[in-house]
């Protein structure tokens, strides 16, 4: 049986499940919200003889039934605060919420540790989110080309960095964005932006830690989906549209086509992913007009449909086949 750990309303998961059904591979899907649902939450048992677990619900399953796990995403939610709403005026409401969140996190880690010791896993329980800078350093150590990068709080150092080449700035971590409720809800998303001389002039002499990188002279943006040693790459003609020149996520109707990376770059990707103990993920590269292949970052749970559909890679089928080989 294949165990899928995902979240509600995750279309990529649904597509893989369609293929598992077609291949007649038994599966069980557990969304993050199920961890807090007594009717579906897993139960763990530990004794001097064994450690075991089973899932409740319409179709029960035990640890011994599970031979492959796909950790797609973790859609866990905070504990149901309605149950403890009466504590709002007691002065320790936030303490109880924090305590329940920690209890839930410990139970979930125990579940993941038990699964990891018994099954083959696609994805990583502990690395669904990674430190961008640690990854960048690791990529450089594995031999990949990376952009010149500065993390600083000093305008003086930033000025010297900008004197050497044009620069961009982006978040140090994957910010989920901000929603501001005024007359209507407005969503603000963090994108990569170019730092202009006017912007630099407006920046104070000291500021909070920020990430800056050289602005690459792009020919193409490249999105690579990695599946246990295989690279599926898409070229994004982001430079044909002013809106997407700096950040291709500012979606426009760009041309996207399959792309074959040089063999040595693919080998370095494999080295990096093995060093990070990741067997899947979405990686971003840039090909510059001078022929450099520059690594930017990796998202262990990144979307792959945006690569699969335009390039006809059928990655949902390949993931289902990968899981079925171990089911």
mmCIF file of C-alpha atoms in Angstrom:
data_model
loop_
_atom_site.group_PDB
_atom_site.id
_atom_site.type_symbol
_atom_site.label_atom_id
_atom_site.label_comp_id
_atom_site.label_asym_id
_atom_site.label_seq_id
_atom_site.Cartn_x
_atom_site.Cartn_y
_atom_site.Cartn_z
ATOM 1 C CA UNK A 1 0.000 0.000 0.000
ATOM 2 C CA UNK A 2 1.164 3.528 -0.844
ATOM 3 C CA UNK A 3 0.682 6.109 1.901
ATOM 4 C CA UNK A 4 0.306 9.687 0.663
ATOM 5 C CA UNK A 5 0.781 12.572 3.074
ATOM 6 C CA UNK A 6 -0.563 15.774 1.574
ATOM 7 C CA UNK A 7 -2.956 18.649 2.182
ATOM 8 C CA UNK A 8 -6.504 19.592 1.252
ATOM 9 C CA UNK A 9 -7.082 20.991 -2.232
ATOM 10 C CA UNK A 10 -3.722 19.867 -3.644
ATOM 11 C CA UNK A 11 -4.357 19.136 -7.369
ATOM 12 C CA UNK A 12 -0.971 17.483 -7.989
ATOM 13 C CA UNK A 13 -1.798 14.861 -5.361
ATOM 14 C CA UNK A 14 -5.153 14.212 -7.007
ATOM 15 C CA UNK A 15 -3.504 13.564 -10.385
ATOM 16 C CA UNK A 16 -1.062 11.024 -8.945
ATOM 17 C CA UNK A 17 -3.958 9.282 -7.192
ATOM 18 C CA UNK A 18 -5.783 9.014 -10.533
ATOM 19 C CA UNK A 19 -2.770 7.150 -11.922
ATOM 20 C CA UNK A 20 -2.514 4.900 -8.854
ATOM 21 C CA UNK A 21 -6.153 3.952 -9.377
ATOM 22 C CA UNK A 22 -5.462 3.263 -13.047
ATOM 23 C CA UNK A 23 -2.457 1.112 -12.120
ATOM 24 C CA UNK A 24 -4.610 -0.661 -9.490
ATOM 25 C CA UNK A 25 -2.176 0.236 -6.727
ATOM 26 C CA UNK A 26 -3.793 0.418 -3.252
ATOM 27 C CA UNK A 27 -3.190 3.707 -1.450
ATOM 28 C CA UNK A 28 -4.190 5.688 1.603
ATOM 29 C CA UNK A 29 -4.165 9.485 1.649
ATOM 30 C CA UNK A 30 -3.708 11.399 4.886
ATOM 31 C CA UNK A 31 -4.114 15.170 4.791
ATOM 32 C CA UNK A 32 -2.616 17.371 7.472
ATOM 33 C CA UNK A 33 -6.082 18.164 8.768
ATOM 34 C CA UNK A 34 -6.641 14.430 9.376
ATOM 35 C CA UNK A 35 -4.004 14.549 12.111
ATOM 36 C CA UNK A 36 -6.529 16.444 14.207
ATOM 37 C CA UNK A 37 -9.574 14.410 13.152
ATOM 38 C CA UNK A 38 -10.261 11.571 15.635
ATOM 39 C CA UNK A 39 -11.972 9.563 12.902
ATOM 40 C CA UNK A 40 -8.904 9.503 10.663
ATOM 41 C CA UNK A 41 -5.860 10.288 12.798
ATOM 42 C CA UNK A 42 -3.146 7.622 13.035
ATOM 43 C CA UNK A 43 -2.568 5.778 16.315
ATOM 44 C CA UNK A 44 0.950 4.907 17.521
ATOM 45 C CA UNK A 45 1.756 2.052 19.867
ATOM 46 C CA UNK A 46 5.155 1.304 21.418
ATOM 47 C CA UNK A 47 5.998 -1.679 23.607
ATOM 48 C CA UNK A 48 9.083 -3.650 24.590
ATOM 49 C CA UNK A 49 8.418 -5.973 21.636
ATOM 50 C CA UNK A 50 7.588 -3.579 18.823
ATOM 51 C CA UNK A 51 6.600 -0.120 17.616
ATOM 52 C CA UNK A 52 3.529 -0.018 15.427
ATOM 53 C CA UNK A 53 0.855 2.295 14.073
ATOM 54 C CA UNK A 54 -2.473 2.067 12.326
ATOM 55 C CA UNK A 55 -4.916 4.413 10.641
ATOM 56 C CA UNK A 56 -8.591 4.635 11.473
ATOM 57 C CA UNK A 57 -11.347 5.626 9.105
ATOM 58 C CA UNK A 58 -13.426 3.884 6.480
ATOM 59 C CA UNK A 59 -10.460 1.794 5.303
ATOM 60 C CA UNK A 60 -8.124 0.900 8.140
ATOM 61 C CA UNK A 61 -4.423 0.332 7.485
ATOM 62 C CA UNK A 62 -1.491 -0.779 9.613
ATOM 63 C CA UNK A 63 2.193 0.016 9.385
ATOM 64 C CA UNK A 64 2.872 -3.464 8.014
ATOM 65 C CA UNK A 65 0.588 -2.695 5.038
ATOM 66 C CA UNK A 66 2.626 0.347 3.974
ATOM 67 C CA UNK A 67 5.523 -0.274 1.616
ATOM 68 C CA UNK A 68 5.953 3.171 0.038
ATOM 69 C CA UNK A 69 5.271 6.711 1.244
ATOM 70 C CA UNK A 70 4.948 9.903 -0.752
ATOM 71 C CA UNK A 71 5.471 12.952 1.442
ATOM 72 C CA UNK A 72 3.949 15.587 -0.808
ATOM 73 C CA UNK A 73 3.140 18.396 1.603
ATOM 74 C CA UNK A 74 2.143 18.910 5.200
ATOM 75 C CA UNK A 75 -1.169 20.687 5.488
ATOM 76 C CA UNK A 76 -1.375 20.550 9.268
ATOM 77 C CA UNK A 77 -3.413 23.244 10.949
ATOM 78 C CA UNK A 78 -3.223 24.702 14.450
ATOM 79 C CA UNK A 79 -5.323 23.016 17.136
ATOM 80 C CA UNK A 80 -9.041 23.762 17.165
ATOM 81 C CA UNK A 81 -9.196 26.883 19.297
ATOM 82 C CA UNK A 82 -12.973 26.667 19.679
ATOM 83 C CA UNK A 83 -12.515 23.904 22.225
ATOM 84 C CA UNK A 84 -10.470 26.189 24.439
ATOM 85 C CA UNK A 85 -12.188 29.489 23.634
ATOM 86 C CA UNK A 86 -13.353 29.738 27.226
ATOM 87 C CA UNK A 87 -9.716 30.346 28.211
ATOM 88 C CA UNK A 88 -9.579 33.635 26.304
ATOM 89 C CA UNK A 89 -10.197 35.647 29.447
ATOM 90 C CA UNK A 90 -8.151 33.406 31.734
ATOM 91 C CA UNK A 91 -4.829 34.902 30.663
ATOM 92 C CA UNK A 92 -3.161 31.697 29.500
ATOM 93 C CA UNK A 93 -5.022 31.031 26.227
ATOM 94 C CA UNK A 94 -1.919 31.505 24.042
ATOM 95 C CA UNK A 95 0.098 29.242 26.325
ATOM 96 C CA UNK A 96 -2.430 26.434 25.881
ATOM 97 C CA UNK A 97 -2.512 26.907 22.083
ATOM 98 C CA UNK A 98 1.295 26.762 22.002
ATOM 99 C CA UNK A 99 1.311 23.653 24.201
ATOM 100 C CA UNK A 100 -1.242 21.834 22.038
ATOM 101 C CA UNK A 101 0.685 22.778 18.880
ATOM 102 C CA UNK A 102 3.868 21.320 20.359
ATOM 103 C CA UNK A 103 2.083 18.146 21.442
ATOM 104 C CA UNK A 104 0.703 17.717 17.926
ATOM 105 C CA UNK A 105 4.154 18.344 16.412
ATOM 106 C CA UNK A 106 5.775 15.694 18.634
ATOM 107 C CA UNK A 107 3.139 13.106 17.711
ATOM 108 C CA UNK A 108 3.621 13.906 14.034
ATOM 109 C CA UNK A 109 7.419 13.586 14.286
ATOM 110 C CA UNK A 110 7.007 10.207 15.969
ATOM 111 C CA UNK A 111 4.720 9.102 13.154
ATOM 112 C CA UNK A 112 7.230 10.215 10.517
ATOM 113 C CA UNK A 113 10.137 8.544 12.332
ATOM 114 C CA UNK A 114 8.228 5.267 12.474
ATOM 115 C CA UNK A 115 7.348 5.444 8.779
ATOM 116 C CA UNK A 116 10.934 6.311 7.838
ATOM 117 C CA UNK A 117 12.243 3.238 9.636
ATOM 118 C CA UNK A 118 9.944 0.819 7.822
ATOM 119 C CA UNK A 119 9.221 2.147 4.307
ATOM 120 C CA UNK A 120 10.663 3.713 1.186
ATOM 121 C CA UNK A 121 9.855 7.420 1.089
ATOM 122 C CA UNK A 122 9.614 9.876 -1.789
ATOM 123 C CA UNK A 123 10.120 13.314 -0.269
ATOM 124 C CA UNK A 124 11.492 14.297 3.108
ATOM 125 C CA UNK A 125 9.611 14.693 6.370
ATOM 126 C CA UNK A 126 12.315 16.904 7.874
ATOM 127 C CA UNK A 127 13.203 18.973 4.804
ATOM 128 C CA UNK A 128 9.964 20.231 3.346
ATOM 129 C CA UNK A 129 11.495 23.667 3.893
ATOM 130 C CA UNK A 130 15.210 24.380 3.532
ATOM 131 C CA UNK A 131 17.509 27.292 4.331
ATOM 132 C CA UNK A 132 18.221 29.120 1.059
ATOM 133 C CA UNK A 133 21.699 30.181 2.085
ATOM 134 C CA UNK A 134 22.733 26.753 3.358
ATOM 135 C CA UNK A 135 21.565 25.293 0.037
ATOM 136 C CA UNK A 136 23.472 27.953 -1.905
ATOM 137 C CA UNK A 137 26.663 27.174 0.035
ATOM 138 C CA UNK A 138 26.124 23.444 -0.493
ATOM 139 C CA UNK A 139 25.571 23.971 -4.233
ATOM 140 C CA UNK A 140 28.784 25.988 -4.482
ATOM 141 C CA UNK A 141 30.684 23.245 -2.635
ATOM 142 C CA UNK A 142 29.322 20.623 -5.055
ATOM 143 C CA UNK A 143 30.652 22.630 -8.011
ATOM 144 C CA UNK A 144 27.550 24.446 -9.234
ATOM 145 C CA UNK A 145 27.783 28.061 -10.372
ATOM 146 C CA UNK A 146 25.880 30.356 -7.988
ATOM 147 C CA UNK A 147 25.196 34.103 -8.096
ATOM 148 C CA UNK A 148 27.336 36.513 -6.106
ATOM 149 C CA UNK A 149 25.366 36.973 -2.889
ATOM 150 C CA UNK A 150 25.405 39.441 -0.012
ATOM 151 C CA UNK A 151 23.510 39.302 3.281
ATOM 152 C CA UNK A 152 23.989 42.509 5.175
ATOM 153 C CA UNK A 153 22.501 45.182 7.405
ATOM 154 C CA UNK A 154 24.865 47.890 6.138
ATOM 155 C CA UNK A 155 24.106 50.413 3.387
ATOM 156 C CA UNK A 156 27.858 50.994 2.973
ATOM 157 C CA UNK A 157 28.460 47.315 2.181
ATOM 158 C CA UNK A 158 25.425 47.252 -0.073
ATOM 159 C CA UNK A 159 26.734 50.268 -1.988
ATOM 160 C CA UNK A 160 30.084 48.531 -2.572
ATOM 161 C CA UNK A 161 28.246 45.388 -3.763
ATOM 162 C CA UNK A 162 26.111 47.456 -6.139
ATOM 163 C CA UNK A 163 29.191 49.246 -7.488
ATOM 164 C CA UNK A 164 30.463 45.864 -8.713
ATOM 165 C CA UNK A 165 27.317 44.863 -10.661
ATOM 166 C CA UNK A 166 23.545 45.433 -10.906
ATOM 167 C CA UNK A 167 21.709 43.684 -8.068
ATOM 168 C CA UNK A 168 18.377 42.188 -7.068
ATOM 169 C CA UNK A 169 16.860 41.501 -3.657
ATOM 170 C CA UNK A 170 14.572 38.722 -2.475
ATOM 171 C CA UNK A 171 13.335 37.199 0.761
ATOM 172 C CA UNK A 172 15.721 35.182 2.910
ATOM 173 C CA UNK A 173 12.977 32.585 3.320
ATOM 174 C CA UNK A 174 9.869 31.615 1.388
ATOM 175 C CA UNK A 175 7.449 34.197 2.698
ATOM 176 C CA UNK A 176 3.814 33.119 2.383
ATOM 177 C CA UNK A 177 2.762 36.700 1.668
ATOM 178 C CA UNK A 178 0.628 39.158 3.605
ATOM 179 C CA UNK A 179 -3.122 39.749 3.454
ATOM 180 C CA UNK A 180 -4.371 43.190 4.493
ATOM 181 C CA UNK A 181 -8.080 43.589 5.160
ATOM 182 C CA UNK A 182 -9.348 47.085 4.374
ATOM 183 C CA UNK A 183 -12.475 47.648 2.292
ATOM 184 C CA UNK A 184 -11.570 44.322 0.730
ATOM 185 C CA UNK A 185 -8.808 41.768 1.290
ATOM 186 C CA UNK A 186 -5.610 42.559 -0.618
ATOM 187 C CA UNK A 187 -2.846 39.971 -0.954
ATOM 188 C CA UNK A 188 0.791 41.024 -1.142
ATOM 189 C CA UNK A 189 3.375 38.509 -2.340
ATOM 190 C CA UNK A 190 7.147 38.714 -1.997
ATOM 191 C CA UNK A 191 8.864 38.717 -5.411
ATOM 192 C CA UNK A 192 12.436 39.156 -6.585
ATOM 193 C CA UNK A 193 13.005 42.840 -7.385
ATOM 194 C CA UNK A 194 15.825 44.853 -8.931
ATOM 195 C CA UNK A 195 17.482 47.388 -6.628
ATOM 196 C CA UNK A 196 17.751 50.723 -8.440
ATOM 197 C CA UNK A 197 20.002 53.675 -7.491
ATOM 198 C CA UNK A 198 16.902 55.589 -6.334
ATOM 199 C CA UNK A 199 15.937 52.701 -4.049
ATOM 200 C CA UNK A 200 19.467 52.534 -2.660
ATOM 201 C CA UNK A 201 19.403 56.241 -1.892
ATOM 202 C CA UNK A 202 16.185 55.835 0.107
ATOM 203 C CA UNK A 203 17.563 52.968 2.212
ATOM 204 C CA UNK A 204 18.748 53.948 5.742
ATOM 205 C CA UNK A 205 22.376 53.437 6.779
ATOM 206 C CA UNK A 206 21.382 50.388 8.813
ATOM 207 C CA UNK A 207 18.477 48.023 8.172
ATOM 208 C CA UNK A 208 17.326 44.502 9.008
ATOM 209 C CA UNK A 209 19.253 41.571 7.500
ATOM 210 C CA UNK A 210 18.456 41.413 3.781
ATOM 211 C CA UNK A 211 19.522 39.242 0.858
ATOM 212 C CA UNK A 212 21.044 40.738 -2.290
ATOM 213 C CA UNK A 213 22.427 39.003 -5.390
ATOM 214 C CA UNK A 214 24.014 39.960 -8.668
ATOM 215 C CA UNK A 215 21.407 40.587 -11.358
ATOM 216 C CA UNK A 216 22.088 37.924 -13.969
ATOM 217 C CA UNK A 217 21.942 38.716 -17.669
ATOM 218 C CA UNK A 218 19.351 36.046 -18.428
ATOM 219 C CA UNK A 219 18.761 34.208 -21.643
ATOM 220 C CA UNK A 220 16.373 31.717 -20.048
ATOM 221 C CA UNK A 221 14.885 30.782 -16.702
ATOM 222 C CA UNK A 222 15.015 27.027 -16.107
ATOM 223 C CA UNK A 223 12.786 24.989 -13.795
ATOM 224 C CA UNK A 224 14.042 21.466 -13.073
ATOM 225 C CA UNK A 225 11.933 18.763 -11.465
ATOM 226 C CA UNK A 226 14.135 16.104 -9.870
ATOM 227 C CA UNK A 227 12.883 12.565 -9.315
ATOM 228 C CA UNK A 228 15.397 10.201 -7.737
ATOM 229 C CA UNK A 229 18.273 10.826 -10.141
ATOM 230 C CA UNK A 230 16.299 12.018 -13.178
ATOM 231 C CA UNK A 231 15.991 15.669 -14.234
ATOM 232 C CA UNK A 232 12.988 17.026 -16.136
ATOM 233 C CA UNK A 233 13.761 20.570 -17.254
ATOM 234 C CA UNK A 234 11.604 23.335 -18.674
ATOM 235 C CA UNK A 235 12.938 26.490 -20.328
ATOM 236 C CA UNK A 236 10.949 29.648 -19.592
ATOM 237 C CA UNK A 237 11.325 32.470 -22.113
ATOM 238 C CA UNK A 238 10.906 35.026 -19.348
ATOM 239 C CA UNK A 239 12.951 37.727 -21.080
ATOM 240 C CA UNK A 240 10.336 38.190 -23.801
ATOM 241 C CA UNK A 241 7.996 39.926 -21.358
ATOM 242 C CA UNK A 242 8.836 42.969 -19.251
ATOM 243 C CA UNK A 243 6.667 41.669 -16.412
ATOM 244 C CA UNK A 244 8.692 38.455 -15.960
ATOM 245 C CA UNK A 245 12.237 39.601 -16.730
ATOM 246 C CA UNK A 246 13.319 39.761 -13.081
ATOM 247 C CA UNK A 247 10.943 37.167 -11.576
ATOM 248 C CA UNK A 248 9.175 34.666 -13.841
ATOM 249 C CA UNK A 249 6.615 33.986 -11.088
ATOM 250 C CA UNK A 250 4.918 37.239 -12.105
ATOM 251 C CA UNK A 251 3.008 35.064 -14.487
ATOM 252 C CA UNK A 252 2.506 36.083 -18.073
ATOM 253 C CA UNK A 253 1.852 34.143 -21.249
ATOM 254 C CA UNK A 254 5.489 33.141 -21.754
ATOM 255 C CA UNK A 255 6.674 30.342 -24.001
ATOM 256 C CA UNK A 256 7.651 27.218 -22.003
ATOM 257 C CA UNK A 257 9.377 24.270 -23.696
ATOM 258 C CA UNK A 258 11.235 21.061 -22.740
ATOM 259 C CA UNK A 259 14.966 21.610 -22.305
ATOM 260 C CA UNK A 260 17.955 19.284 -22.107
ATOM 261 C CA UNK A 261 20.538 20.372 -19.559
ATOM 262 C CA UNK A 262 24.206 19.558 -20.236
ATOM 263 C CA UNK A 263 25.153 16.190 -18.746
ATOM 264 C CA UNK A 264 27.693 17.734 -16.357
ATOM 265 C CA UNK A 265 25.050 20.088 -14.901
ATOM 266 C CA UNK A 266 22.648 17.177 -14.362
ATOM 267 C CA UNK A 267 25.429 15.247 -12.613
ATOM 268 C CA UNK A 268 26.040 18.197 -10.292
ATOM 269 C CA UNK A 269 22.308 18.382 -9.528
ATOM 270 C CA UNK A 270 22.368 14.705 -8.553
ATOM 271 C CA UNK A 271 25.383 15.369 -6.308
ATOM 272 C CA UNK A 272 23.639 18.308 -4.641
ATOM 273 C CA UNK A 273 20.381 16.445 -4.031
ATOM 274 C CA UNK A 274 22.218 13.440 -2.597
ATOM 275 C CA UNK A 275 24.275 15.718 -0.349
ATOM 276 C CA UNK A 276 21.015 17.263 0.898
ATOM 277 C CA UNK A 277 19.402 13.811 1.266
ATOM 278 C CA UNK A 278 16.570 14.772 -1.060
ATOM 279 C CA UNK A 279 15.183 12.410 -3.690
ATOM 280 C CA UNK A 280 12.745 14.908 -5.166
ATOM 281 C CA UNK A 281 12.283 18.650 -5.495
ATOM 282 C CA UNK A 282 12.001 21.580 -7.897
ATOM 283 C CA UNK A 283 15.165 23.529 -8.685
ATOM 284 C CA UNK A 284 15.550 26.955 -10.290
ATOM 285 C CA UNK A 285 18.414 27.838 -12.617
ATOM 286 C CA UNK A 286 19.244 30.671 -14.979
ATOM 287 C CA UNK A 287 21.070 30.315 -18.281
ATOM 288 C CA UNK A 288 22.864 33.585 -18.969
ATOM 289 C CA UNK A 289 23.577 35.089 -22.367
ATOM 290 C CA UNK A 290 27.238 34.172 -21.862
ATOM 291 C CA UNK A 291 26.352 30.478 -21.374
ATOM 292 C CA UNK A 292 26.552 30.198 -17.563
ATOM 293 C CA UNK A 293 24.159 27.778 -15.845
ATOM 294 C CA UNK A 294 23.568 29.452 -12.481
ATOM 295 C CA UNK A 295 21.803 27.649 -9.633
ATOM 296 C CA UNK A 296 19.363 29.725 -7.579
ATOM 297 C CA UNK A 297 17.467 27.495 -5.149
ATOM 298 C CA UNK A 298 15.563 24.266 -4.537
ATOM 299 C CA UNK A 299 12.082 23.703 -3.147
ATOM 300 C CA UNK A 300 11.651 20.128 -1.829
ATOM 301 C CA UNK A 301 7.850 20.364 -2.200
ATOM 302 C CA UNK A 302 7.724 22.705 -5.190
ATOM 303 C CA UNK A 303 4.983 22.542 -7.785
ATOM 304 C CA UNK A 304 5.830 20.321 -10.724
ATOM 305 C CA UNK A 305 2.583 20.602 -12.708
ATOM 306 C CA UNK A 306 3.844 23.868 -14.181
ATOM 307 C CA UNK A 307 6.728 21.852 -15.667
ATOM 308 C CA UNK A 308 4.831 18.672 -16.455
ATOM 309 C CA UNK A 309 1.906 20.107 -18.428
ATOM 310 C CA UNK A 310 3.703 22.474 -20.873
ATOM 311 C CA UNK A 311 6.439 19.905 -21.533
ATOM 312 C CA UNK A 312 4.163 16.838 -21.630
ATOM 313 C CA UNK A 313 6.435 15.078 -19.122
ATOM 314 C CA UNK A 314 3.482 13.323 -17.399
ATOM 315 C CA UNK A 315 5.246 13.639 -14.069
ATOM 316 C CA UNK A 316 2.141 12.563 -12.157
ATOM 317 C CA UNK A 317 2.286 9.238 -14.031
ATOM 318 C CA UNK A 318 6.035 8.892 -13.387
ATOM 319 C CA UNK A 319 5.543 9.539 -9.654
ATOM 320 C CA UNK A 320 2.735 6.962 -9.508
ATOM 321 C CA UNK A 321 4.929 4.427 -11.330
ATOM 322 C CA UNK A 322 7.821 5.170 -8.970
ATOM 323 C CA UNK A 323 5.603 4.573 -5.947
ATOM 324 C CA UNK A 324 4.002 1.456 -7.444
ATOM 325 C CA UNK A 325 7.430 -0.135 -7.929
ATOM 326 C CA UNK A 326 7.814 -0.155 -4.156
ATOM 327 C CA UNK A 327 4.210 -0.867 -3.225
#
